[in-house]
PDB file of C-alpha atoms in Angstrom:
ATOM      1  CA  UNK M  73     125.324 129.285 100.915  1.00 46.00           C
ATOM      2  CA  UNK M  74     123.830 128.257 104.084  1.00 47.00           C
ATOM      3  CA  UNK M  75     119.927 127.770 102.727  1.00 52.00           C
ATOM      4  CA  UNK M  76     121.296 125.639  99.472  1.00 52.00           C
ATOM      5  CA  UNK M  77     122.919 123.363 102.568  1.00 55.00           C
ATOM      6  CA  UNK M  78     120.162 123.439 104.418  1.00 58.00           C
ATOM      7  CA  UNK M  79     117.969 122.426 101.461  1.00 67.00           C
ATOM      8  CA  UNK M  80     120.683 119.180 100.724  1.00 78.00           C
ATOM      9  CA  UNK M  81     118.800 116.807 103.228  1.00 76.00           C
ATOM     10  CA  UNK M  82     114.948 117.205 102.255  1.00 76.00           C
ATOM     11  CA  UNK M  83     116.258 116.473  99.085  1.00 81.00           C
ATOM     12  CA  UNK M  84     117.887 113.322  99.466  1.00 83.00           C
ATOM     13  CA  UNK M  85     115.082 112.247 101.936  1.00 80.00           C
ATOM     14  CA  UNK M  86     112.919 112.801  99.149  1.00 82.00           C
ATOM     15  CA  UNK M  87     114.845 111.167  96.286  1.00 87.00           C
ATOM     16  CA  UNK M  88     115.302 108.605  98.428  1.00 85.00           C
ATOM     17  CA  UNK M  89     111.314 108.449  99.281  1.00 80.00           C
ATOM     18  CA  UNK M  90     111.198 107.956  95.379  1.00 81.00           C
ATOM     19  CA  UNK M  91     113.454 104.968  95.121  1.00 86.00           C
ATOM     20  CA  UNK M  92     111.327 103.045  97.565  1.00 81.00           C
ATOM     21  CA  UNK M  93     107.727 104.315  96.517  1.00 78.00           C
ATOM     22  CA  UNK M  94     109.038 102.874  92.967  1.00 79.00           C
ATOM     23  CA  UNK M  95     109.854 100.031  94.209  1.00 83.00           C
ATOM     24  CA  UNK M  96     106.797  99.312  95.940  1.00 78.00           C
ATOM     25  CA  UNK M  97     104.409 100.671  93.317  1.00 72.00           C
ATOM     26  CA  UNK M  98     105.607  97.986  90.937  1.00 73.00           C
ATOM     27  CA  UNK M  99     106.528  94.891  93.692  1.00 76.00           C
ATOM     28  CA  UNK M 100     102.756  95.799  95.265  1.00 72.00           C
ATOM     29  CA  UNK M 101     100.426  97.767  92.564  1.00 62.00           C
ATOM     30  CA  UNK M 102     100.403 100.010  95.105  1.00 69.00           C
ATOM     31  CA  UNK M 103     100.985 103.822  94.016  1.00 65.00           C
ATOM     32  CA  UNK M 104     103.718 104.690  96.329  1.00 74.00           C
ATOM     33  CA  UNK M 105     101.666 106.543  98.684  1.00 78.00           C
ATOM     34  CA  UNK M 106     102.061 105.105 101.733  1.00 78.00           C
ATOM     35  CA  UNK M 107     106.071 105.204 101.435  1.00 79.00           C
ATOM     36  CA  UNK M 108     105.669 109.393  99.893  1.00 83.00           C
ATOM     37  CA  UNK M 109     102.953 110.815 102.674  1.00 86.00           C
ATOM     38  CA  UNK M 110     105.493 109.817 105.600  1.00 83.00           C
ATOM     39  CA  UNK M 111     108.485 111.212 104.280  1.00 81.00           C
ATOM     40  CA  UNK M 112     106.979 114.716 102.986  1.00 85.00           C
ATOM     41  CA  UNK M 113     105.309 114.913 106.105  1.00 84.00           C
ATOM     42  CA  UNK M 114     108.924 114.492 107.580  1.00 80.00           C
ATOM     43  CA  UNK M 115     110.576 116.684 105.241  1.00 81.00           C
ATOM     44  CA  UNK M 116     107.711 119.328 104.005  1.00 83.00           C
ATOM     45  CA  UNK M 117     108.564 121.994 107.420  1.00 83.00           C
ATOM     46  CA  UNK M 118     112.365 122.087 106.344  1.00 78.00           C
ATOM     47  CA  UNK M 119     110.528 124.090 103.420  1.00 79.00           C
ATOM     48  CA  UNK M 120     108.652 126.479 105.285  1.00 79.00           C
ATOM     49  CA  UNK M 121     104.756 126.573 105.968  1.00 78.00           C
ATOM     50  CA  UNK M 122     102.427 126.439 108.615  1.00 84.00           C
ATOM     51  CA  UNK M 123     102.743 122.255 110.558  1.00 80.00           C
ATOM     52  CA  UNK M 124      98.784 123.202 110.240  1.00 80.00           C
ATOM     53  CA  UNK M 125      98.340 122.473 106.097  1.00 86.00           C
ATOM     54  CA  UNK M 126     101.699 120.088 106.002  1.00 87.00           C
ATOM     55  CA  UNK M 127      99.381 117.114 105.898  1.00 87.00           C
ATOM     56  CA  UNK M 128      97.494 118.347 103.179  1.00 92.00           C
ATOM     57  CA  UNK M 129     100.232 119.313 101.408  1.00 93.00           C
ATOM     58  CA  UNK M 130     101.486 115.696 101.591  1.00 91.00           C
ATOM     59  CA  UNK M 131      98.621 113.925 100.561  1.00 92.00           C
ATOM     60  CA  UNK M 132      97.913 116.656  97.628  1.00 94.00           C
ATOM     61  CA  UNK M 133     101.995 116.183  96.990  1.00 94.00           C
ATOM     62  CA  UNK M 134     101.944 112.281  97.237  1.00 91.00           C
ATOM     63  CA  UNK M 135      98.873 112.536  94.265  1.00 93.00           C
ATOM     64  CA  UNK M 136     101.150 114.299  92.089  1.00 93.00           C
ATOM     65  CA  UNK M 137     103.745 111.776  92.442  1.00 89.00           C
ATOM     66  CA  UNK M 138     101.735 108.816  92.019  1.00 88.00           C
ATOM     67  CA  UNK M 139     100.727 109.835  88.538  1.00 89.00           C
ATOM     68  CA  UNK M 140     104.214 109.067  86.764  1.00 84.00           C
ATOM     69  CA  UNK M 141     104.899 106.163  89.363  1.00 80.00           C
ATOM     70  CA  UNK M 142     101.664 104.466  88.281  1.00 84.00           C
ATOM     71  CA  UNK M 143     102.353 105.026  84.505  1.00 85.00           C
ATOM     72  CA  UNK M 144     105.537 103.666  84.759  1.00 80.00           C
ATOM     73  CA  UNK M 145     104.618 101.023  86.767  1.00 79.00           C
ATOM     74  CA  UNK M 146     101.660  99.923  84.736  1.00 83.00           C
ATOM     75  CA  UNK M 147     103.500  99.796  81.319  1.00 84.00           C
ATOM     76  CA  UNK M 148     106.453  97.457  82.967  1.00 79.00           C
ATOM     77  CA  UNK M 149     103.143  95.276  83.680  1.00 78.00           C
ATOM     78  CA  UNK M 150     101.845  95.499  80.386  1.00 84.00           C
ATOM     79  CA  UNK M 151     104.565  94.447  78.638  1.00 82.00           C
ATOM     80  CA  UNK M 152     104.108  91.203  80.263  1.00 79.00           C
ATOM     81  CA  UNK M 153     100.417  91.285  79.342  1.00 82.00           C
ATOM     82  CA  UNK M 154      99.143  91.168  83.006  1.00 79.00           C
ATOM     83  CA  UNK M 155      96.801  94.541  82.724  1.00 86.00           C
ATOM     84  CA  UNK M 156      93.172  93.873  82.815  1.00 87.00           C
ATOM     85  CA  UNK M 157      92.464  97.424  80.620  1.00 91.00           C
ATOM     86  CA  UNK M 158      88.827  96.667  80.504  1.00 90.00           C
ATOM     87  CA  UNK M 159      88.543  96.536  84.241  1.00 90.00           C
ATOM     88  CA  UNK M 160      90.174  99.838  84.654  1.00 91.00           C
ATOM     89  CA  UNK M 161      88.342 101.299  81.729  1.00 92.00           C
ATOM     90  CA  UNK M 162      84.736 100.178  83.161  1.00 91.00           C
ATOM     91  CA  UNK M 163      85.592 101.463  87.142  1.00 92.00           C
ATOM     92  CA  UNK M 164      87.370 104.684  86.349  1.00 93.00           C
ATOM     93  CA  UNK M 165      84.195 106.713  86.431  1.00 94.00           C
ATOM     94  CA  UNK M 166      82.973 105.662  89.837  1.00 95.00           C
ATOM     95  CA  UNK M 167      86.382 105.772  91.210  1.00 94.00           C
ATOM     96  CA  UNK M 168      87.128 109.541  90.035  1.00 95.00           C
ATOM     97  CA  UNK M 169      83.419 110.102  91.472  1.00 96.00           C
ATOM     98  CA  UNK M 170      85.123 108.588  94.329  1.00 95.00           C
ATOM     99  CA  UNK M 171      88.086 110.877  94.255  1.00 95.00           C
ATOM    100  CA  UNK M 172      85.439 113.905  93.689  1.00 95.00           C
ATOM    101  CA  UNK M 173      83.896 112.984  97.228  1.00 95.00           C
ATOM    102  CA  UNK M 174      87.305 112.322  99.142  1.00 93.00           C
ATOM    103  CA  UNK M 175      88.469 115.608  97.998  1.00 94.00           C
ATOM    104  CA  UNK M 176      85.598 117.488  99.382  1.00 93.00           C
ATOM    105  CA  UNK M 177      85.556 115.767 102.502  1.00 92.00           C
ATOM    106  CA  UNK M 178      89.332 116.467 102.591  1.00 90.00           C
ATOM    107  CA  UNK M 179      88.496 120.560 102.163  1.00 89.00           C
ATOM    108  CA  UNK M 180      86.428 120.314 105.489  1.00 89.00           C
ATOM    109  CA  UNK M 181      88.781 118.768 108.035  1.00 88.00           C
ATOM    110  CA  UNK M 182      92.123 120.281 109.594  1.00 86.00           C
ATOM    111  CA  UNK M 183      94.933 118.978 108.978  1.00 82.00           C
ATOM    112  CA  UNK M 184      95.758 117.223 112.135  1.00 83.00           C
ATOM    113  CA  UNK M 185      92.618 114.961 111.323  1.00 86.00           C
ATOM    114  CA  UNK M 186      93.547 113.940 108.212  1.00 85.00           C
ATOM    115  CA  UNK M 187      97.059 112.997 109.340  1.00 83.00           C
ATOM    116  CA  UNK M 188      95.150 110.861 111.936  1.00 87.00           C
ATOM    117  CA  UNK M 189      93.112 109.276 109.156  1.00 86.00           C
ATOM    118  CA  UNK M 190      95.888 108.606 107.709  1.00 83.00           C
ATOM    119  CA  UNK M 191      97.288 106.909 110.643  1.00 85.00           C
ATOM    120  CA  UNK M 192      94.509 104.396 111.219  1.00 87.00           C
ATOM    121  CA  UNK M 193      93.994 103.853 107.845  1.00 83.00           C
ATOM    122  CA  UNK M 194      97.505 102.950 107.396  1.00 81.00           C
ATOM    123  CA  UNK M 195      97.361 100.209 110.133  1.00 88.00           C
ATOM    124  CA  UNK M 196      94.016  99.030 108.403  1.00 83.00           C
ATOM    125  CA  UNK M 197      95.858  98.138 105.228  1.00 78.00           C
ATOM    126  CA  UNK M 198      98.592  96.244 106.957  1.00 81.00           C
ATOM    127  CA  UNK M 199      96.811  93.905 108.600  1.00 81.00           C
ATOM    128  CA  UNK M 200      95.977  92.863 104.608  1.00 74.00           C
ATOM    129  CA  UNK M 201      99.750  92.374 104.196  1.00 73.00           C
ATOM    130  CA  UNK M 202     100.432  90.595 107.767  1.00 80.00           C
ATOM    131  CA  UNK M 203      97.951  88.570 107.854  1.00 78.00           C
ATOM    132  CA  UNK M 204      96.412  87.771 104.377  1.00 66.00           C
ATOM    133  CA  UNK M 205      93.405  85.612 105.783  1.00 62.00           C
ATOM    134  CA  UNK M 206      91.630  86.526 102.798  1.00 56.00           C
ATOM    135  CA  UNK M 207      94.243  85.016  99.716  1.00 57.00           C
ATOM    136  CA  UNK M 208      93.586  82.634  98.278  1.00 57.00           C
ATOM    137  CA  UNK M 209      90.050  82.747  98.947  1.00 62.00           C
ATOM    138  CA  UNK M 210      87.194  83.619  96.189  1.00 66.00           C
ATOM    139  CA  UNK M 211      83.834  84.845  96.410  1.00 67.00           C
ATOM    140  CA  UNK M 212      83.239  84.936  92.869  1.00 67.00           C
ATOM    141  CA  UNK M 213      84.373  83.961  89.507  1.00 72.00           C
ATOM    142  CA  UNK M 214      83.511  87.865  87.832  1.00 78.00           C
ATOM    143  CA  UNK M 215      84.162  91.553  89.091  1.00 81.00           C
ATOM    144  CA  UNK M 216      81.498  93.273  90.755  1.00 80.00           C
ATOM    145  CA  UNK M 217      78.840  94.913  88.522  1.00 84.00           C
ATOM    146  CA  UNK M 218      75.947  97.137  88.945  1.00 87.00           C
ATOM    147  CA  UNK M 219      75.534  99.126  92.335  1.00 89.00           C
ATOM    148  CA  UNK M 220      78.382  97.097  93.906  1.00 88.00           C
ATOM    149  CA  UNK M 221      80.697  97.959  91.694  1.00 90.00           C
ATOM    150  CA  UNK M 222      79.575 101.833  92.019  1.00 92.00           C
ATOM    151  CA  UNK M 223      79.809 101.207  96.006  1.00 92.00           C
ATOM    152  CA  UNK M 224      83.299  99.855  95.628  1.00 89.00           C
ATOM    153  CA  UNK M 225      84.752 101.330  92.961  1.00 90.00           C
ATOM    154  CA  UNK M 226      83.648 104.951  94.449  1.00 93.00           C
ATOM    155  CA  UNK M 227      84.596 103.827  98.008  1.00 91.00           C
ATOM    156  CA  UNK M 228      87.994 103.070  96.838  1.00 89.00           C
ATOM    157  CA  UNK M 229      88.258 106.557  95.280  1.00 91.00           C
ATOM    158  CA  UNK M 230      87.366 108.245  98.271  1.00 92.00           C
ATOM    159  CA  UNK M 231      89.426 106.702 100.375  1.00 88.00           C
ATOM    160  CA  UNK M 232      92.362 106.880  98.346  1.00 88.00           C
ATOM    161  CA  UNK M 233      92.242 110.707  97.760  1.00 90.00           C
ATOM    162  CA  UNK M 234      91.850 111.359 101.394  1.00 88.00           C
ATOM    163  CA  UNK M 235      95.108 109.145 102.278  1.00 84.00           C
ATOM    164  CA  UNK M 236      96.705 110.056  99.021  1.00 85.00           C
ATOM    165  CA  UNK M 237      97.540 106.508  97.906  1.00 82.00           C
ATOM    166  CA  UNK M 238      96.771 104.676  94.926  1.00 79.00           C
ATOM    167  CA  UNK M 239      94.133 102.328  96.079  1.00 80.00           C
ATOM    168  CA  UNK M 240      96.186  99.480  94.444  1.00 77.00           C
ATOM    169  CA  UNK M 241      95.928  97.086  97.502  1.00 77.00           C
ATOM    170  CA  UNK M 242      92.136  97.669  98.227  1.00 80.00           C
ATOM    171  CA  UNK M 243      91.747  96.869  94.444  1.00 83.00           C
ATOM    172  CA  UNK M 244      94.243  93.695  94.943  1.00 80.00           C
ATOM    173  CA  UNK M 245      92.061  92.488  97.294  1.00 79.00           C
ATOM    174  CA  UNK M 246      88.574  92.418  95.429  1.00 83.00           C
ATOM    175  CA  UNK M 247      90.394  91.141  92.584  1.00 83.00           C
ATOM    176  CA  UNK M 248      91.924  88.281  94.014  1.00 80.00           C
ATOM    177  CA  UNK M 249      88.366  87.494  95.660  1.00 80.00           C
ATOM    178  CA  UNK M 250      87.019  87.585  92.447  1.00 82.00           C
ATOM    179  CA  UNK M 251      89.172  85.081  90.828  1.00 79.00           C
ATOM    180  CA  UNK M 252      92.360  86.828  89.180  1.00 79.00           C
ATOM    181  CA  UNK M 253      95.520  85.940  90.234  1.00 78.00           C
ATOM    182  CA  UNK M 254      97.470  87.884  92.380  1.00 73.00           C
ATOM    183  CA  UNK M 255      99.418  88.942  89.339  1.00 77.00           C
ATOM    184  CA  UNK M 256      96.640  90.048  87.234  1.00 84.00           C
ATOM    185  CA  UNK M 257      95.576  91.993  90.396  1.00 82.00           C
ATOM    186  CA  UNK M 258      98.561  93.601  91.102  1.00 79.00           C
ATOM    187  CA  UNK M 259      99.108  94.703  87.160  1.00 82.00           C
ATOM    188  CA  UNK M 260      95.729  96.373  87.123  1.00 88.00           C
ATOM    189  CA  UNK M 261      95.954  97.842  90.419  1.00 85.00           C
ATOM    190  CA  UNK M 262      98.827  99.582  89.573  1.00 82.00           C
ATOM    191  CA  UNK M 263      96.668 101.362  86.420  1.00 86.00           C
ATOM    192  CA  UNK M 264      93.819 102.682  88.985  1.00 89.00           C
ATOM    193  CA  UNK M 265      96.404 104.551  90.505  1.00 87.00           C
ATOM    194  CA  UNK M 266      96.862 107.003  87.690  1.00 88.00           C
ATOM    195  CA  UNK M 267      92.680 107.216  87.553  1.00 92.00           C
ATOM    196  CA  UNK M 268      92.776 108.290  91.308  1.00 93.00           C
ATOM    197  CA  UNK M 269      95.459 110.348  91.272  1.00 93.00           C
ATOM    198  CA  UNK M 270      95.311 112.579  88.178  1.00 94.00           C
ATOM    199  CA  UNK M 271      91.800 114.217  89.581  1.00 95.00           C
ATOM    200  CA  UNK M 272      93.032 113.602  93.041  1.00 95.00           C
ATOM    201  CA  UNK M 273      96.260 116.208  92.217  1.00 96.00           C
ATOM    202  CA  UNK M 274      93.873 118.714  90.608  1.00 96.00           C
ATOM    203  CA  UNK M 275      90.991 118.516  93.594  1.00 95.00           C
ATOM    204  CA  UNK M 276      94.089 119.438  96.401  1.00 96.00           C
ATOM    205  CA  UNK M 277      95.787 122.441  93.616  1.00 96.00           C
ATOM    206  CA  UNK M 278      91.745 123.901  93.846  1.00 96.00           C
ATOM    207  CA  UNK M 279      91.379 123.671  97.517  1.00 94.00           C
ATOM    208  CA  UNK M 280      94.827 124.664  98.788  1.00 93.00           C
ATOM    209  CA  UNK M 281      94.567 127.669  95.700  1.00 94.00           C
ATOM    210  CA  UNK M 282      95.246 130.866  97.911  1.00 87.00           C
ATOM    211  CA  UNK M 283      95.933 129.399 100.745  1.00 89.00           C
ATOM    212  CA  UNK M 284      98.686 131.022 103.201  1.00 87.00           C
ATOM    213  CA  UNK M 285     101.131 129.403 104.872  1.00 85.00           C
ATOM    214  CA  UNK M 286     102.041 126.405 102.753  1.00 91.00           C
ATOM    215  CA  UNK M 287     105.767 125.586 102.010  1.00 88.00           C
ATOM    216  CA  UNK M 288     108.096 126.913  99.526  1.00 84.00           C
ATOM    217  CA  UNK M 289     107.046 125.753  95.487  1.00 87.00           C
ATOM    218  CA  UNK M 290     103.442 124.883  96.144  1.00 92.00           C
ATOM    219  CA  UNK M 291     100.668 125.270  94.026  1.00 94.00           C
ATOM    220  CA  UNK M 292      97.623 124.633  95.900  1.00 94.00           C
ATOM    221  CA  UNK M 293      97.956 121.603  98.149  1.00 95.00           C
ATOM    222  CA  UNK M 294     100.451 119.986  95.815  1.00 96.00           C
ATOM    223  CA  UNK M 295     104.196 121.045  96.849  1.00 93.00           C
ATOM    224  CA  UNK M 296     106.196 120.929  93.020  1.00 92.00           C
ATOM    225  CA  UNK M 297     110.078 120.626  93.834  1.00 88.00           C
ATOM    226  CA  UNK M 298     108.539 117.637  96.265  1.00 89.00           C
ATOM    227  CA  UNK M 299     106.823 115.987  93.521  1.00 92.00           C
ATOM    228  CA  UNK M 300     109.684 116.188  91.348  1.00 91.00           C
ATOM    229  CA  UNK M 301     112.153 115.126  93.597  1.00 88.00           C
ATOM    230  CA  UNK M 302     110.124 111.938  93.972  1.00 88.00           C
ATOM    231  CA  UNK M 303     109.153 111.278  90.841  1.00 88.00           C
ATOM    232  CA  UNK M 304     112.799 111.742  89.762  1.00 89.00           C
ATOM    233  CA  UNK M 305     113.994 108.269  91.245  1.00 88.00           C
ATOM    234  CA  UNK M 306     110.438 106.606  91.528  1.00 82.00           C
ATOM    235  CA  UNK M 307     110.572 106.003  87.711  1.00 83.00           C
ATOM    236  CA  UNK M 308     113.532 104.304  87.854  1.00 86.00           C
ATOM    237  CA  UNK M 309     112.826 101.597  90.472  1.00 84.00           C
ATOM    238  CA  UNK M 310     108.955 101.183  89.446  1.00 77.00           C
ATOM    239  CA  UNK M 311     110.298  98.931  86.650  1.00 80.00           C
ATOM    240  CA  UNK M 312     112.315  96.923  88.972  1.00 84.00           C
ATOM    241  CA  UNK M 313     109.505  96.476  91.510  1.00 80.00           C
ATOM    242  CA  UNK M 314     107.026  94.926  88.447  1.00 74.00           C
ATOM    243  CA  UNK M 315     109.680  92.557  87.406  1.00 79.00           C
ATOM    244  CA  UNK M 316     110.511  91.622  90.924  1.00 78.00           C
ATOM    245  CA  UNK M 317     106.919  90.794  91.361  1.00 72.00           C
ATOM    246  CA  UNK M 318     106.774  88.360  88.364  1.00 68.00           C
ATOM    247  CA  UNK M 319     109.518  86.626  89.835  1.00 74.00           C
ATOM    248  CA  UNK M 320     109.176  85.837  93.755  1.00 68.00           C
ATOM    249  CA  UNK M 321     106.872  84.753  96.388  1.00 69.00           C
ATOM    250  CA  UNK M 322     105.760  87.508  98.055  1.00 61.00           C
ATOM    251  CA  UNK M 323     104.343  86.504 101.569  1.00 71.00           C
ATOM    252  CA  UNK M 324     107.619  87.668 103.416  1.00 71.00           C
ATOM    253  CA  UNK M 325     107.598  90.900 101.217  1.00 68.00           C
ATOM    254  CA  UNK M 326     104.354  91.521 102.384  1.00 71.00           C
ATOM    255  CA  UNK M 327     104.616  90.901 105.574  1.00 76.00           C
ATOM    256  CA  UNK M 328     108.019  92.637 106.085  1.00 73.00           C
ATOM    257  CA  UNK M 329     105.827  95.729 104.344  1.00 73.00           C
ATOM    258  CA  UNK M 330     102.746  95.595 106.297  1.00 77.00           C
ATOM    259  CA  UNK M 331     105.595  95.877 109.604  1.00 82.00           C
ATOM    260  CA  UNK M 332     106.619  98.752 108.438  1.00 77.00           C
ATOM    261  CA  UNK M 333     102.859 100.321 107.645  1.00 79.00           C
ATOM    262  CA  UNK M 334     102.139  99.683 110.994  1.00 87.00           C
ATOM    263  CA  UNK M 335     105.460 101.644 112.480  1.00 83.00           C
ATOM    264  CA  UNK M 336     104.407 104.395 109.982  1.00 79.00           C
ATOM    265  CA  UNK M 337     100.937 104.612 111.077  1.00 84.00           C
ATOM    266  CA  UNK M 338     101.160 104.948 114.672  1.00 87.00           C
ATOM    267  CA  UNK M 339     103.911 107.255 113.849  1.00 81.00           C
ATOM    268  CA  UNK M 340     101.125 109.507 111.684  1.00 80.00           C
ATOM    269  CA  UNK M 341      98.733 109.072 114.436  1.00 86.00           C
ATOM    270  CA  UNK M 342     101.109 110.180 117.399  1.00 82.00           C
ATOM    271  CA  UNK M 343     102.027 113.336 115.539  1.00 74.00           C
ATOM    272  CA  UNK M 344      98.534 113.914 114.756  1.00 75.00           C
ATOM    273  CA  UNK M 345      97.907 114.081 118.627  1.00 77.00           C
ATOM    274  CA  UNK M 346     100.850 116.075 119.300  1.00 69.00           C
ATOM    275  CA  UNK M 347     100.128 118.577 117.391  1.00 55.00           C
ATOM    276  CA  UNK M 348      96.394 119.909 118.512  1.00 52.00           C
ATOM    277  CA  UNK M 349      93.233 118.443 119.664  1.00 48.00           C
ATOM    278  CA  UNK M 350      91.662 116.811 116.687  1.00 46.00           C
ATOM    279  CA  UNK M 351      88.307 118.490 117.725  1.00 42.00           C
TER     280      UNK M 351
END
């Protein structure tokens, strides 16, 4: 009686982590990532496992999640015929080549590290949302092609599958630099997720496979009653989110967002440095 209790508030964090990645994968094009990673990393030891792989374990987690989130958040775009398919269709293979490289890189650093990259790259991407200096601006009229589009379009992989996000605002921003709107961005950002995160949740089961130490329910790096907790309640807002987007102007969203991507990120970064030397 007393472990089903004990097991009552990781579970609501965690549905409740869904309603608001949802939300935010379909008001941002974002995959949900940055809302999932802090709240399994919050709720992951209340499961059992070493505090050593927990940060894997989220990002490998948040991956899973992001998969269904995207999905649903990309079809609630497409309905309203704001999905650039042929954009995701010609990037996809440099950004799960991407993926490929952030996963191995991933494989090779402790935990505590990654949390810490997570942590700075976290404040990184609010600065986008508090202080947009770049929208409205364009560069160019077409998407990058050739070696710059391999450069970015693998970058963006990388980084995503070390962070476990969906890449949707890095994607956002070359978009809108390149001429789209900020709703055609958003729509197709939120389709790159599911290309990140479908080899992204495979790469983390391979490397955490026979691992010890990792909390109760995980395969590999990717903890399941997490992921379907999230994904549980994500679907349900990710609709929401999309339709919100079509509807307001979002420079107070943002910037009420990128506030809380900053608390969140020196949050990663101060447990990161309480809990061993990084070197």
């Amino acid at each position: 009686m007393g472990d089903s209790i004990g097991y009552i508030w990781p579970i609501i964090a965690l549905l409740t982590a869904g309603l608001f990645a949802g939300f935010a994968a379909g008001l941002f094009g974002i995959g949900g990532g940055f809302v999932v990673v802090p709240a399994l990393i919050a709720t992951l030891p209340l499961l059992g496992g070493d505090a050593s792989e927990l940060a894997h374990v989220a990002i490998g987690t948040s991956l899973a999640t992001i998969i269904i989130t995207s999905l649903r958040s990309v079809f609630a775009h497409a309905r309203r015929g704001a999905v650039d398919f042929q954009t995701i269709k010609a990037w996809s293979p440099w950004i799960v080549m991407g993926v490929g490289i952030g996963i191995m890189i991933a494989a090779r650093i402790p935990g505590t590290v990654l949390a810490f990259i997570f942590g700075v790259g976290v404040i990184i991407m609010a600065m986008h949302f508090l202080f947009p200096f770049l929208s409205g601006k364009t560069i160019d009229n077409q998407m990058p092609r050739g070696g710059l589009r391999v450069a970015i379009a693998g970058s963006v992989g990388a980084f995503s599958a070390m962070l476990g996000i969906g890449g949707g605002t890095i994607v956002t921003i070359v978009m809108t630099l390149c001429g789209r709107t900020i709703h055609n961005a958003i729509a197709t950002a939120a389709g790159f997720g599911c290309v990140i995160a479908i080899p992204g949740m495979i790469g983390f089961i391979i490397i955490g496979w026979g691992q010890s130490g990792l909390p109760f329910g995980s395969l590999g790096y990717v903890n399941i009653p997490a992921a379907v907790a999230i994904t549980s309640t994500s679907i349900l807002t990710a609709p929401l989110g999309a339709a919100v987007a079509h509807r307001l102007d979002q420079a107070m969203l943002k910037r009420v967002f990128g506030i809380y991507l900053i608390f969140v990120g020196i949050l990663m970064i101060r447990n990161a440095l309480s809990l061993q030397p990084l070197i």
